[in-house]
CSV table of C-alpha atoms in Angstrom, one decimal:
chain,number,residue,atom,x,y,z
H,269,MET,CA,0.0,0.0,0.0
H,270,LYS,CA,1.5,3.2,-1.1
H,271,ASN,CA,1.8,6.4,0.8
H,272,LEU,CA,-1.1,8.5,-0.5
H,273,LYS,CA,-1.9,12.2,-0.1
H,274,SER,CA,-4.6,11.4,2.5
H,275,ASN,CA,-2.2,9.9,5.0
H,276,LYS,CA,-0.8,13.3,6.0
H,277,ALA,CA,0.6,12.9,9.5
H,278,ALA,CA,-1.7,13.9,12.3
H,279,LYS,CA,-0.6,16.7,14.6
H,280,LEU,CA,0.5,15.0,17.7
H,281,THR,CA,-0.7,17.0,20.7
H,282,LEU,CA,-2.3,15.6,23.8
H,283,PHE,CA,-5.6,17.3,23.1
H,284,ALA,CA,-5.6,16.3,19.4
H,285,LEU,CA,-5.1,12.7,20.4
H,286,THR,CA,-7.3,12.6,23.5
H,287,TRP,CA,-10.6,14.2,22.5
H,288,PRO,CA,-11.4,11.6,19.8
H,289,ILE,CA,-10.5,8.8,22.2
H,290,PHE,CA,-12.8,10.4,24.8
H,291,ILE,CA,-15.7,10.5,22.3
H,292,GLU,CA,-15.1,7.0,21.2
H,293,ILE,CA,-15.1,5.5,24.7
H,294,PHE,CA,-18.1,7.7,25.6
H,295,LEU,CA,-20.0,6.3,22.5
H,296,HIS,CA,-19.2,2.7,23.6
H,297,MET,CA,-20.7,3.4,27.0
H,298,LEU,CA,-23.7,5.3,25.7
H,299,MET,CA,-24.6,2.8,23.0
H,300,GLY,CA,-24.2,-0.1,25.5
H,301,SER,CA,-26.8,1.6,27.7
H,302,ALA,CA,-29.0,2.2,24.6
H,303,ASP,CA,-28.9,-1.5,23.8
H,304,THR,CA,-30.0,-2.4,27.3
H,305,LEU,CA,-32.8,0.3,27.2
H,306,MET,CA,-34.1,-0.9,23.9
H,307,LEU,CA,-34.2,-4.6,24.9
H,308,SER,CA,-35.9,-3.7,28.2
H,309,GLN,CA,-38.8,-2.4,26.1
H,310,TYR,CA,-39.0,-5.9,24.5
H,311,ASP,CA,-38.5,-8.3,27.4
H,312,ASP,CA,-36.7,-8.3,30.7
H,313,ASN,CA,-35.5,-11.8,30.1
H,314,ALA,CA,-33.9,-10.7,26.9
H,315,VAL,CA,-31.9,-8.1,28.8
H,316,ALA,CA,-30.7,-10.8,31.2
H,317,SER,CA,-29.9,-13.2,28.4
H,318,VAL,CA,-27.7,-10.7,26.6
H,319,GLY,CA,-26.1,-9.6,29.8
H,320,VAL,CA,-25.0,-13.2,30.6
H,321,ALA,CA,-23.7,-13.8,27.1
H,322,ASN,CA,-21.8,-10.5,27.2
H,323,GLN,CA,-19.9,-11.6,30.3
H,324,VAL,CA,-18.3,-14.3,28.2
H,325,LEU,CA,-17.8,-12.1,25.2
H,326,ASN,CA,-16.2,-9.3,27.3
H,327,LEU,CA,-13.6,-11.8,28.5
H,328,ILE,CA,-12.9,-12.8,24.9
H,329,ILE,CA,-12.3,-9.1,24.0
H,330,VAL,CA,-9.8,-8.9,26.8
H,331,MET,CA,-8.0,-11.8,25.3
H,332,PHE,CA,-7.9,-10.1,21.9
H,333,GLY,CA,-6.4,-7.1,23.7
H,334,PHE,CA,-3.2,-9.2,24.3
H,335,ILE,CA,-2.1,-8.5,20.7
H,336,ALA,CA,-3.7,-5.0,20.4
H,337,ALA,CA,-1.9,-3.6,23.5
H,338,GLY,CA,1.5,-4.7,22.2
H,339,THR,CA,0.7,-3.4,18.7
H,340,SER,CA,-0.1,0.1,19.9
H,341,ILE,CA,3.1,0.5,22.0
H,342,LEU,CA,5.5,-1.1,19.5
H,343,ILE,CA,4.2,0.9,16.5
H,344,ALA,CA,4.4,4.2,18.5
H,345,GLN,CA,8.0,3.5,19.5
H,346,TYR,CA,9.0,2.5,15.9
H,347,ILE,CA,7.3,5.6,14.5
H,348,GLY,CA,9.2,7.8,17.0
H,349,ALA,CA,12.4,6.1,15.9
H,350,LYS,CA,11.5,6.8,12.3
H,351,LYS,CA,11.5,3.1,11.5
H,352,GLU,CA,8.3,2.9,9.5
H,353,GLU,CA,9.2,-0.4,7.8
H,354,GLU,CA,9.5,-2.1,11.2
H,355,ALA,CA,6.3,-0.5,12.4
H,356,ASN,CA,4.5,-1.8,9.3
H,357,LYS,CA,5.9,-5.3,9.9
H,358,ILE,CA,4.5,-5.3,13.5
H,359,GLY,CA,1.2,-4.1,12.1
H,360,VAL,CA,1.0,-7.0,9.6
H,361,VAL,CA,2.1,-9.6,12.2
H,362,SER,CA,-0.5,-8.3,14.7
H,363,ILE,CA,-3.3,-8.4,12.2
H,364,ALA,CA,-2.4,-12.0,11.1
H,365,ALA,CA,-2.0,-13.2,14.7
H,366,ASN,CA,-5.3,-11.8,15.9
H,367,LEU,CA,-7.1,-13.1,12.8
H,368,ILE,CA,-5.9,-16.6,13.5
H,369,PHE,CA,-6.4,-16.3,17.2
H,370,GLY,CA,-9.8,-14.7,16.6
H,371,ILE,CA,-11.0,-17.4,14.2
H,372,LEU,CA,-9.9,-20.1,16.6
H,373,LEU,CA,-11.7,-18.5,19.6
H,374,SER,CA,-14.8,-17.9,17.5
H,375,ILE,CA,-15.0,-21.6,16.6
H,376,ILE,CA,-14.5,-22.7,20.2
H,377,ILE,CA,-17.2,-20.3,21.4
H,378,PHE,CA,-19.7,-21.5,18.8
H,379,ILE,CA,-19.1,-25.2,19.6
H,380,LEU,CA,-18.8,-24.9,23.3
H,381,ALA,CA,-21.5,-22.2,23.9
H,382,PRO,CA,-24.0,-24.7,25.5
H,383,THR,CA,-21.3,-26.1,27.8
H,384,ILE,CA,-20.1,-22.6,28.8
H,385,LEU,CA,-23.7,-21.4,29.6
H,386,LYS,CA,-24.5,-24.5,31.6
H,387,ALA,CA,-21.3,-24.0,33.6
H,388,MET,CA,-22.5,-20.5,34.5
H,389,ASN,CA,-25.6,-22.1,36.0
H,390,ILE,CA,-28.0,-19.6,34.3
H,391,PRO,CA,-31.7,-20.1,34.7
H,392,SER,CA,-33.4,-22.4,32.2
H,393,GLU,CA,-35.7,-19.7,30.9
H,394,LEU,CA,-32.6,-17.7,29.7
H,395,MET,CA,-30.7,-20.6,28.1
H,396,LYS,CA,-32.2,-20.5,24.6
H,397,THR,CA,-31.9,-16.8,24.0
H,398,SER,CA,-28.4,-16.6,25.7
H,399,LEU,CA,-27.2,-19.5,23.5
H,400,ILE,CA,-28.5,-17.8,20.3
H,401,TYR,CA,-26.8,-14.5,21.1
H,402,LEU,CA,-23.5,-16.1,22.2
H,403,GLN,CA,-23.2,-18.4,19.2
H,404,ILE,CA,-24.0,-15.6,16.7
H,405,VAL,CA,-21.9,-12.8,18.2
H,406,GLY,CA,-19.3,-15.1,19.5
H,407,GLY,CA,-19.0,-16.9,16.2
H,408,PHE,CA,-18.2,-13.6,14.5
H,409,SER,CA,-16.0,-12.3,17.3
H,410,PHE,CA,-12.9,-12.6,15.1
H,411,ILE,CA,-14.2,-9.5,13.4
H,412,GLN,CA,-13.9,-7.6,16.7
H,413,ALA,CA,-10.4,-8.9,17.0
H,414,LEU,CA,-9.4,-7.4,13.7
H,415,ILE,CA,-11.2,-4.1,14.5
H,416,LEU,CA,-9.3,-3.8,17.8
H,417,THR,CA,-6.0,-4.5,16.1
H,418,ILE,CA,-6.4,-2.2,13.1
H,419,ALA,CA,-7.7,0.6,15.4
H,420,ALA,CA,-4.6,0.2,17.5
H,421,ILE,CA,-2.4,0.6,14.4
H,422,VAL,CA,-4.3,3.7,13.2
H,423,ARG,CA,-4.3,5.3,16.6
H,424,SER,CA,-0.6,4.8,17.1
H,425,HIS,CA,0.0,6.7,13.9
H,426,GLY,CA,-1.9,9.6,15.5
H,427,PHE,CA,-5.2,9.2,13.6
H,428,THR,CA,-7.4,8.8,16.7
H,429,ARG,CA,-10.3,10.6,15.0
H,430,ASP,CA,-10.6,7.9,12.3
H,431,ALA,CA,-11.3,5.2,15.0
H,432,MET,CA,-13.8,7.6,16.6
H,433,TYR,CA,-15.7,8.0,13.3
H,434,VAL,CA,-15.9,4.3,12.7
H,435,THR,CA,-17.1,3.6,16.3
H,436,PHE,CA,-19.8,6.2,15.9
H,437,GLY,CA,-20.9,4.7,12.6
H,438,MET,CA,-20.9,1.2,14.0
H,439,ASN,CA,-22.9,2.1,17.0
H,440,LEU,CA,-25.4,4.1,14.9
H,441,LEU,CA,-25.9,1.1,12.6
H,442,ASN,CA,-26.3,-1.2,15.6
H,443,VAL,CA,-29.0,1.0,17.2
H,444,ILE,CA,-30.8,1.2,13.8
H,445,GLY,CA,-30.6,-2.6,13.4
H,446,ASN,CA,-31.8,-3.2,17.0
H,447,TYR,CA,-34.8,-0.9,16.4
H,448,LEU,CA,-35.7,-2.7,13.2
H,449,PHE,CA,-35.4,-6.2,14.7
H,450,ILE,CA,-36.9,-5.5,18.1
H,451,PHE,CA,-39.8,-3.3,17.2
H,452,GLY,CA,-40.4,-4.5,13.6
H,453,PRO,CA,-41.3,-1.3,11.7
H,454,PHE,CA,-41.8,-1.3,7.9
H,455,GLY,CA,-42.6,-5.0,8.0
H,456,PHE,CA,-39.3,-6.1,9.5
H,457,PRO,CA,-39.6,-9.4,11.4
H,458,VAL,CA,-39.5,-9.0,15.2
H,459,LEU,CA,-36.5,-11.2,16.1
H,460,GLY,CA,-35.7,-10.0,19.6
H,461,VAL,CA,-32.3,-11.2,20.9
H,462,THR,CA,-31.6,-13.0,17.6
H,463,GLY,CA,-32.1,-9.7,15.8
H,464,VAL,CA,-29.8,-7.8,18.2
H,465,ALA,CA,-27.1,-10.5,17.6
H,466,ILE,CA,-27.5,-10.1,13.8
H,467,SER,CA,-27.4,-6.3,14.1
H,468,THR,CA,-24.3,-6.4,16.2
H,469,SER,CA,-22.5,-8.7,13.8
H,470,ILE,CA,-23.5,-6.8,10.7
H,471,SER,CA,-22.5,-3.4,12.1
H,472,ARG,CA,-19.1,-4.8,13.2
H,473,THR,CA,-18.5,-6.3,9.7
H,474,ILE,CA,-19.2,-2.9,8.1
H,475,GLY,CA,-17.0,-1.2,10.7
H,476,LEU,CA,-14.2,-3.6,9.9
H,477,THR,CA,-14.5,-2.8,6.2
H,478,ALA,CA,-14.2,0.9,7.0
H,479,MET,CA,-11.1,0.3,9.2
H,480,ILE,CA,-9.4,-1.7,6.4
H,481,ILE,CA,-10.0,1.2,4.0
H,482,ILE,CA,-8.7,3.7,6.5
H,483,LEU,CA,-5.6,1.5,7.1
H,484,TYR,CA,-5.0,1.6,3.3
H,485,TYR,CA,-5.1,5.3,3.1
H,486,ARG,CA,-3.5,6.3,6.4
H,487,ILE,CA,-0.4,4.2,6.9
H,488,LYS,CA,2.8,5.5,5.5
H,489,GLY,CA,4.8,3.3,3.2
H,490,ASN,CA,4.2,-0.3,2.0
H,491,ILE,CA,2.4,-2.8,4.1
H,492,PRO,CA,4.7,-5.9,3.8
H,493,ILE,CA,2.1,-8.7,3.6
H,494,ALA,CA,4.7,-10.9,1.7
H,495,PHE,CA,6.9,-10.7,4.8
H,496,LEU,CA,4.6,-13.2,6.5
H,497,PHE,CA,5.3,-15.8,3.9
H,498,LYS,CA,9.1,-15.6,3.9
H,499,LYS,CA,9.7,-16.7,7.5
H,500,PHE,CA,7.8,-17.2,10.7
H,501,PRO,CA,7.8,-13.8,12.5
H,502,LYS,CA,9.2,-15.1,15.7
H,503,GLU,CA,10.8,-11.9,16.9
H,504,GLU,CA,7.8,-9.7,16.1
H,505,LEU,CA,5.5,-12.0,17.9
H,506,LYS,CA,7.8,-12.3,20.9
H,507,LYS,CA,7.8,-8.5,21.3
H,508,LEU,CA,4.0,-8.3,20.9
H,509,LEU,CA,3.4,-10.9,23.5
H,510,LYS,CA,6.0,-9.4,25.8
H,511,ILE,CA,3.8,-6.4,26.2
H,512,GLY,CA,0.4,-7.9,25.6
H,513,ILE,CA,0.5,-10.8,28.1
H,514,PRO,CA,1.5,-8.7,31.1
H,515,SER,CA,-1.1,-6.0,30.2
H,516,ALA,CA,-3.8,-8.6,29.9
H,517,GLY,CA,-2.7,-10.1,33.2
H,518,GLU,CA,-3.3,-6.8,34.9
H,519,HIS,CA,-6.9,-6.6,33.5
H,520,ILE,CA,-7.5,-10.2,34.5
H,521,ALA,CA,-6.2,-9.5,38.1
H,522,TYR,CA,-8.5,-6.5,38.3
H,523,ASN,CA,-11.6,-8.4,37.0
H,524,THR,CA,-11.1,-11.4,39.3
H,525,SER,CA,-10.5,-9.1,42.3
H,526,GLN,CA,-13.8,-7.3,41.5
H,527,ILE,CA,-15.6,-10.7,41.4
H,528,ALA,CA,-14.2,-11.5,44.8
H,529,ILE,CA,-15.3,-8.1,46.2
H,530,THR,CA,-18.8,-8.5,44.6
H,531,TYR,CA,-19.1,-11.8,46.4
H,532,PHE,CA,-18.5,-9.9,49.7
H,533,ILE,CA,-21.0,-7.2,48.7
H,534,ALA,CA,-23.6,-9.8,47.8
H,535,SER,CA,-23.6,-11.0,51.4
H,536,MET,CA,-24.5,-7.4,52.5
H,537,GLY,CA,-27.9,-7.6,50.8
H,538,THR,CA,-29.7,-6.5,47.7
H,539,ILE,CA,-29.6,-2.8,48.5
H,540,ALA,CA,-25.8,-2.9,48.8
H,541,LEU,CA,-25.4,-4.9,45.6
H,542,THR,CA,-27.7,-2.7,43.6
H,543,SER,CA,-26.1,0.5,44.9
H,544,LYS,CA,-22.7,-0.8,43.8
H,545,VAL,CA,-23.9,-1.5,40.3
H,546,TYR,CA,-25.5,1.9,39.9
H,547,THR,CA,-22.6,3.8,41.5
H,548,GLN,CA,-19.9,2.1,39.4
H,549,ASN,CA,-22.0,2.8,36.2
H,550,ILE,CA,-22.1,6.5,37.1
H,551,MET,CA,-18.4,6.5,38.0
H,552,MET,CA,-17.5,5.3,34.5
H,553,PHE,CA,-18.5,8.7,33.2
H,554,ILE,CA,-16.1,10.3,35.8
H,555,LEU,CA,-13.1,8.2,35.0
H,556,LEU,CA,-13.7,8.5,31.3
H,557,PHE,CA,-11.5,11.6,31.2
H,558,SER,CA,-8.6,9.9,32.8
H,559,VAL,CA,-8.9,6.9,30.5
H,560,ALA,CA,-8.8,9.1,27.4
H,561,ILE,CA,-5.8,11.2,28.7
H,562,GLY,CA,-4.0,8.0,29.6
H,563,GLN,CA,-4.4,6.5,26.1
H,564,GLY,CA,-3.5,9.7,24.4
H,565,THR,CA,-0.4,10.1,26.6
H,566,GLN,CA,0.6,6.5,25.8
H,567,ILE,CA,0.8,7.2,22.1
H,568,LEU,CA,3.0,10.3,22.8
H,569,ILE,CA,5.2,8.6,25.3
H,570,GLY,CA,5.8,5.7,22.9
H,571,GLN,CA,6.9,8.0,20.1
H,572,TYR,CA,9.1,10.1,22.4
H,573,VAL,CA,10.8,7.0,23.8
H,574,GLY,CA,11.2,5.5,20.3
H,575,ALA,CA,12.8,8.8,19.3
H,576,GLU,CA,15.1,8.7,22.4
H,577,LYS,CA,13.6,12.0,23.7
H,578,PHE,CA,13.4,10.9,27.3
H,579,THR,CA,13.1,14.3,28.8
H,580,ALA,CA,10.1,15.1,26.6
H,581,ALA,CA,8.6,11.8,27.6
H,582,TYR,CA,9.2,12.3,31.3
H,583,VAL,CA,7.7,15.8,31.3
H,584,ARG,CA,4.7,14.9,29.1
H,585,CYS,CA,3.7,12.1,31.6
H,586,ILE,CA,3.9,14.5,34.6
H,587,LYS,CA,1.9,17.2,32.8
H,588,SER,CA,-0.8,14.6,31.7
H,589,LEU,CA,-1.0,13.3,35.2
H,590,LYS,CA,-1.7,16.8,36.6
H,591,ILE,CA,-4.4,17.4,34.0
H,592,ALA,CA,-6.0,14.0,34.7
H,593,ILE,CA,-6.0,14.6,38.5
H,594,LEU,CA,-7.5,18.0,38.1
H,595,VAL,CA,-10.2,17.0,35.7
H,596,SER,CA,-11.2,13.7,37.5
H,597,THR,CA,-11.4,15.5,40.8
H,598,ALA,CA,-13.5,18.3,39.3
H,599,MET,CA,-15.9,15.8,37.7
H,600,ALA,CA,-16.2,13.8,40.9
H,601,ILE,CA,-17.2,17.0,42.8
H,602,ILE,CA,-19.7,17.9,40.1
H,603,PHE,CA,-21.3,14.5,40.1
H,604,SER,CA,-21.4,14.5,43.9
H,605,MET,CA,-23.2,17.8,43.9
H,606,PHE,CA,-26.0,16.3,41.7
H,607,SER,CA,-25.7,12.7,42.9
H,608,LYS,CA,-29.2,12.3,44.3
H,609,SER,CA,-30.8,13.7,41.1
H,610,ILE,CA,-28.6,11.3,39.0
H,611,PHE,CA,-29.6,8.3,41.1
H,612,SER,CA,-33.2,9.3,40.9
H,613,ILE,CA,-33.1,8.6,37.2
H,614,PHE,CA,-32.5,4.9,37.9
H,615,THR,CA,-34.4,4.2,41.1
H,616,ASN,CA,-37.0,5.6,43.5
H,617,ASN,CA,-35.5,3.6,46.4
H,618,THR,CA,-34.3,6.2,49.0
H,619,ASP,CA,-31.9,3.8,50.6
H,620,ILE,CA,-30.1,3.2,47.3
H,621,ILE,CA,-30.1,6.9,46.5
H,622,ASN,CA,-28.7,7.9,49.9
H,623,LEU,CA,-26.1,5.1,50.0
H,624,GLY,CA,-25.1,5.8,46.4
H,625,SER,CA,-24.7,9.5,47.0
H,626,THR,CA,-22.4,8.8,49.9
H,627,LEU,CA,-20.3,6.5,47.7
H,628,ILE,CA,-20.1,9.3,45.0
H,629,LEU,CA,-18.9,11.7,47.7
H,630,LEU,CA,-16.1,9.2,48.6
H,631,THR,CA,-15.3,9.0,44.9
H,632,ILE,CA,-13.8,12.6,45.3
H,633,ILE,CA,-11.0,10.9,47.2
H,634,LEU,CA,-10.9,7.7,45.0
H,635,GLU,CA,-10.7,9.2,41.5
H,636,PRO,CA,-7.5,11.2,41.8
H,637,GLY,CA,-5.8,8.0,42.9
H,638,ARG,CA,-7.2,6.2,39.9
H,639,ALA,CA,-6.0,9.0,37.6
H,640,PHE,CA,-2.4,8.2,38.8
H,641,ASN,CA,-2.8,4.6,37.7
H,642,LEU,CA,-4.5,5.3,34.4
H,643,VAL,CA,-1.9,7.8,33.2
H,644,LEU,CA,1.3,6.4,34.8
H,645,ILE,CA,0.7,2.8,34.0
H,646,SER,CA,-0.1,3.7,30.4
H,647,SER,CA,3.2,5.7,30.3
H,648,LEU,CA,5.2,3.0,31.8
H,649,ARG,CA,3.9,0.5,29.3
H,650,ALA,CA,4.5,2.8,26.4
H,651,ALA,CA,8.2,3.2,27.6
H,652,GLY,CA,8.5,-0.6,27.7
H,653,ASP,CA,8.2,-1.1,31.5
H,654,VAL,CA,5.3,-3.6,31.3
H,655,LYS,CA,6.0,-6.1,34.2
H,656,TYR,CA,6.3,-3.7,37.2
H,657,PRO,CA,2.7,-2.4,37.0
H,658,VAL,CA,1.4,-6.0,36.8
H,659,TYR,CA,3.3,-7.2,39.8
H,660,ILE,CA,2.3,-4.2,41.9
H,661,GLY,CA,-1.3,-4.4,40.5
H,662,ILE,CA,-1.8,-8.0,41.6
H,663,LEU,CA,-0.3,-7.4,45.0
H,664,SER,CA,-2.3,-4.3,45.7
H,665,MET,CA,-5.6,-5.4,44.1
H,666,TRP,CA,-5.7,-8.6,46.1
H,667,GLY,CA,-3.6,-7.6,49.1
H,668,VAL,CA,-5.3,-4.2,49.7
H,669,ALA,CA,-8.6,-3.9,47.8
H,670,VAL,CA,-9.9,-7.4,48.5
H,671,VAL,CA,-8.5,-7.9,52.0
H,672,LEU,CA,-9.5,-4.4,53.2
H,673,SER,CA,-13.0,-4.8,51.6
H,674,TYR,CA,-13.5,-7.8,53.8
H,675,ILE,CA,-12.0,-6.3,56.9
H,676,LEU,CA,-13.7,-3.0,56.7
H,677,GLY,CA,-16.9,-4.0,54.9
H,678,ILE,CA,-17.7,-7.3,56.5
H,679,HIS,CA,-15.6,-7.6,59.8
H,680,PHE,CA,-16.1,-4.0,61.0
H,681,GLY,CA,-19.6,-3.8,59.4
H,682,LEU,CA,-18.9,-0.6,57.4
H,683,GLY,CA,-20.6,-2.2,54.3
H,684,LEU,CA,-20.1,-0.4,51.0
H,685,ILE,CA,-18.4,2.6,52.6
H,686,GLY,CA,-15.7,0.2,53.9
H,687,VAL,CA,-15.4,-1.2,50.4
H,688,TRP,CA,-15.0,2.2,48.8
H,689,ILE,CA,-12.3,3.1,51.4
H,690,ALA,CA,-10.5,-0.1,50.3
H,691,PHE,CA,-10.8,0.9,46.7
H,692,SER,CA,-9.3,4.3,47.5
H,693,ALA,CA,-6.4,2.7,49.5
H,694,ASP,CA,-5.6,0.4,46.6
H,695,GLU,CA,-5.7,3.1,43.9
H,696,TRP,CA,-3.6,5.6,45.9
H,697,LEU,CA,-1.0,3.0,47.0
H,698,ARG,CA,-0.5,1.7,43.4
H,699,GLY,CA,-0.6,5.3,42.0
H,700,LEU,CA,2.2,6.5,44.4
H,701,LEU,CA,4.3,3.5,43.6
H,702,MET,CA,3.8,4.0,39.9
H,703,LEU,CA,4.9,7.7,40.3
H,704,LYS,CA,8.0,6.6,42.2
H,705,ARG,CA,8.8,4.1,39.4
H,706,TRP,CA,8.3,6.8,36.7
H,707,ARG,CA,10.6,9.2,38.6
H,708,SER,CA,13.3,6.5,38.9
H,709,LYS,CA,13.6,6.6,35.1
H,710,LYS,CA,14.4,2.8,34.9
H,711,TRP,CA,12.0,2.7,32.0
H,712,LYS,CA,14.7,4.6,29.9
H,713,GLN,CA,16.5,1.3,29.4
H,714,MET,CA,13.4,-0.8,28.5
H,715,SER,CA,12.5,0.4,25.0
H,716,PHE,CA,11.8,-2.2,22.4
H,717,VAL,CA,13.7,-0.1,19.8
H,718,ASP,CA,17.5,-0.2,19.8
H,719,LYS,CA,19.0,3.1,20.8
H,720,GLU,CA,22.3,4.7,21.7
H,721,THR,CA,22.0,8.1,23.2
H,722,GLU,CA,19.2,10.5,24.0
H,723,ARG,CA,18.4,12.8,21.1
H,724,PRO,CA,18.2,16.6,21.9
H,725,MET,CA,14.9,18.3,22.1
H,726,SER,CA,13.9,20.5,19.2
H,727,ILE,CA,13.2,24.2,19.7
H,728,GLN,CA,9.5,23.5,19.3
H,729,GLU,CA,9.6,20.8,22.0
H,730,LYS,CA,11.6,23.0,24.3
H,731,LYS,CA,8.7,25.5,24.1
H,732,ARG,CA,6.2,22.8,24.9
H,733,PHE,CA,8.3,21.2,27.7
H,734,PRO,CA,10.3,24.1,29.3
H,735,SER,CA,11.0,22.2,32.5
H,736,THR,CA,14.0,19.9,32.1
H,737,SER,CA,15.0,19.5,35.7
H,738,HIS,CA,13.5,16.7,37.6
C-alpha cells in the first residue's frame, strides 16, 4: 500500500489525540446503555440473556487485547524512531496473529457455547436466548479482534479521529438494526435477541470494512504482507506478547478481584449490591476523562521513547498526570453535587439513593488516585516497563482492595463505605508506587527499539516542555 496524499501525518498533541478517544469511549458506553434500554422495552429476560452472554464475550475481547496492546506501543515506538518499515511489519504480524487467534476462539465459542452457559448455571428460561446470542456474536468475534488491532495501528500513527468516526458509525448502525429487529417497523420481522445479535455482527462487519479502507489510506509506506510468507515472524510475535500478556494479566487480576469483592457485597444484601452497580456505572463517566488522557499520553510517550527523547517523555507524563487529577477531581465533585438527582433517574429507592450519594462523595478521594494509575501505567507500558505495573497491581488489588474490603466492609460492618475506602487505598498505593517508578527513570532502558543516546529536544519541543530539571 503506497503512501497517498490522504495519509498526511496527524498533529500529535495531547488534546488532538485525546478528545477523539474520549468521544469513542463515551460512545461505547452510551450505546451499551442504549442496547439495554431498547431490549428492556421488548422483554426483561432478553436483557438478562444478553447480559449473561456478554460476560463471556467481554472476557474474549480482553484476550484479543493481548495483541492489540502490544501493537499500539510497539508501533508508536518505531514511528518515534522513524522506522516505518519495522512499524508496518509489526502491524502485519499483529493483524495476522489476531485473525488466527480470533477465528480459533470464534469456533471454540460457537461449539462450546452450550457447555459454557451450563457451567455458568444460568436459569433455564434464559438458556435458549443466551445461546443464540453467544453463538452468533461469539461466532463472529474474530471481526472484533481485527477491528481492535487495526484501530490500535491507526491510533498509534496519530489518527485517533478515524477510529472515533468508525465507532460512531458502527454504534449508529447497531442501534438502527436493533430498532428494526426489536420493534419490527416497515414490515421487518421481530426477532428480539436474535435480531440484536445479527445487528451487532453486521454493524461490526461494516466497521471492519471501514477500518481496512482507513488503514490503506493512512499508513505511511508499504504494508509488507509478503513478509509473513518468507519466514515465521518469531521476533515480532515475541515483542507483541512481551507487552500484551502482562497488560492482559493486569486486567484479569482486576476483574477477578472485583468478582471476589462483589461476592462480599452480595452478602451485604440486595440494597448494597444494587447500589454498587448503579454507583460504578455512574463512576464510569467520571473516570472516562482519565482513561482518554492515559491512552493519548501512551501514544505520545511511545513515540518520544522511540525517538530517544526521554526528557520530553518524562515531562509529558507528569503534565498529563496533573491534568487527569485536576479533571477527574472536578468531575467527581460535580457528580457528587448532583448525585441524588442522578440516582433518581435509575431508582426511587431512597436507601439506594442515599447510599449511592455517599459513595459518589467518597469518589472525590478515590478518582485522583485512579488518575495516577491510568496515566502512569499507560506511560510505563509505552516506555517498555510492562512487568512492574502487573506485579504491583496483583499485590495491591488482592492484598489491599480485596483484603480491606472484607476487613472494613464485613468484619467491621462498614458495608459499601468500607469497600470504597478499600478501593481508594488500593488506587492511591498503586498510584504513588507508579509515580516513584516513573521518577526513577528505569524505563529509559526498557524500550523495544534499539537506541544509543538521547536525542536533543527540538526548539518546538523546548517551548512545549520548558521544565527539564526533575
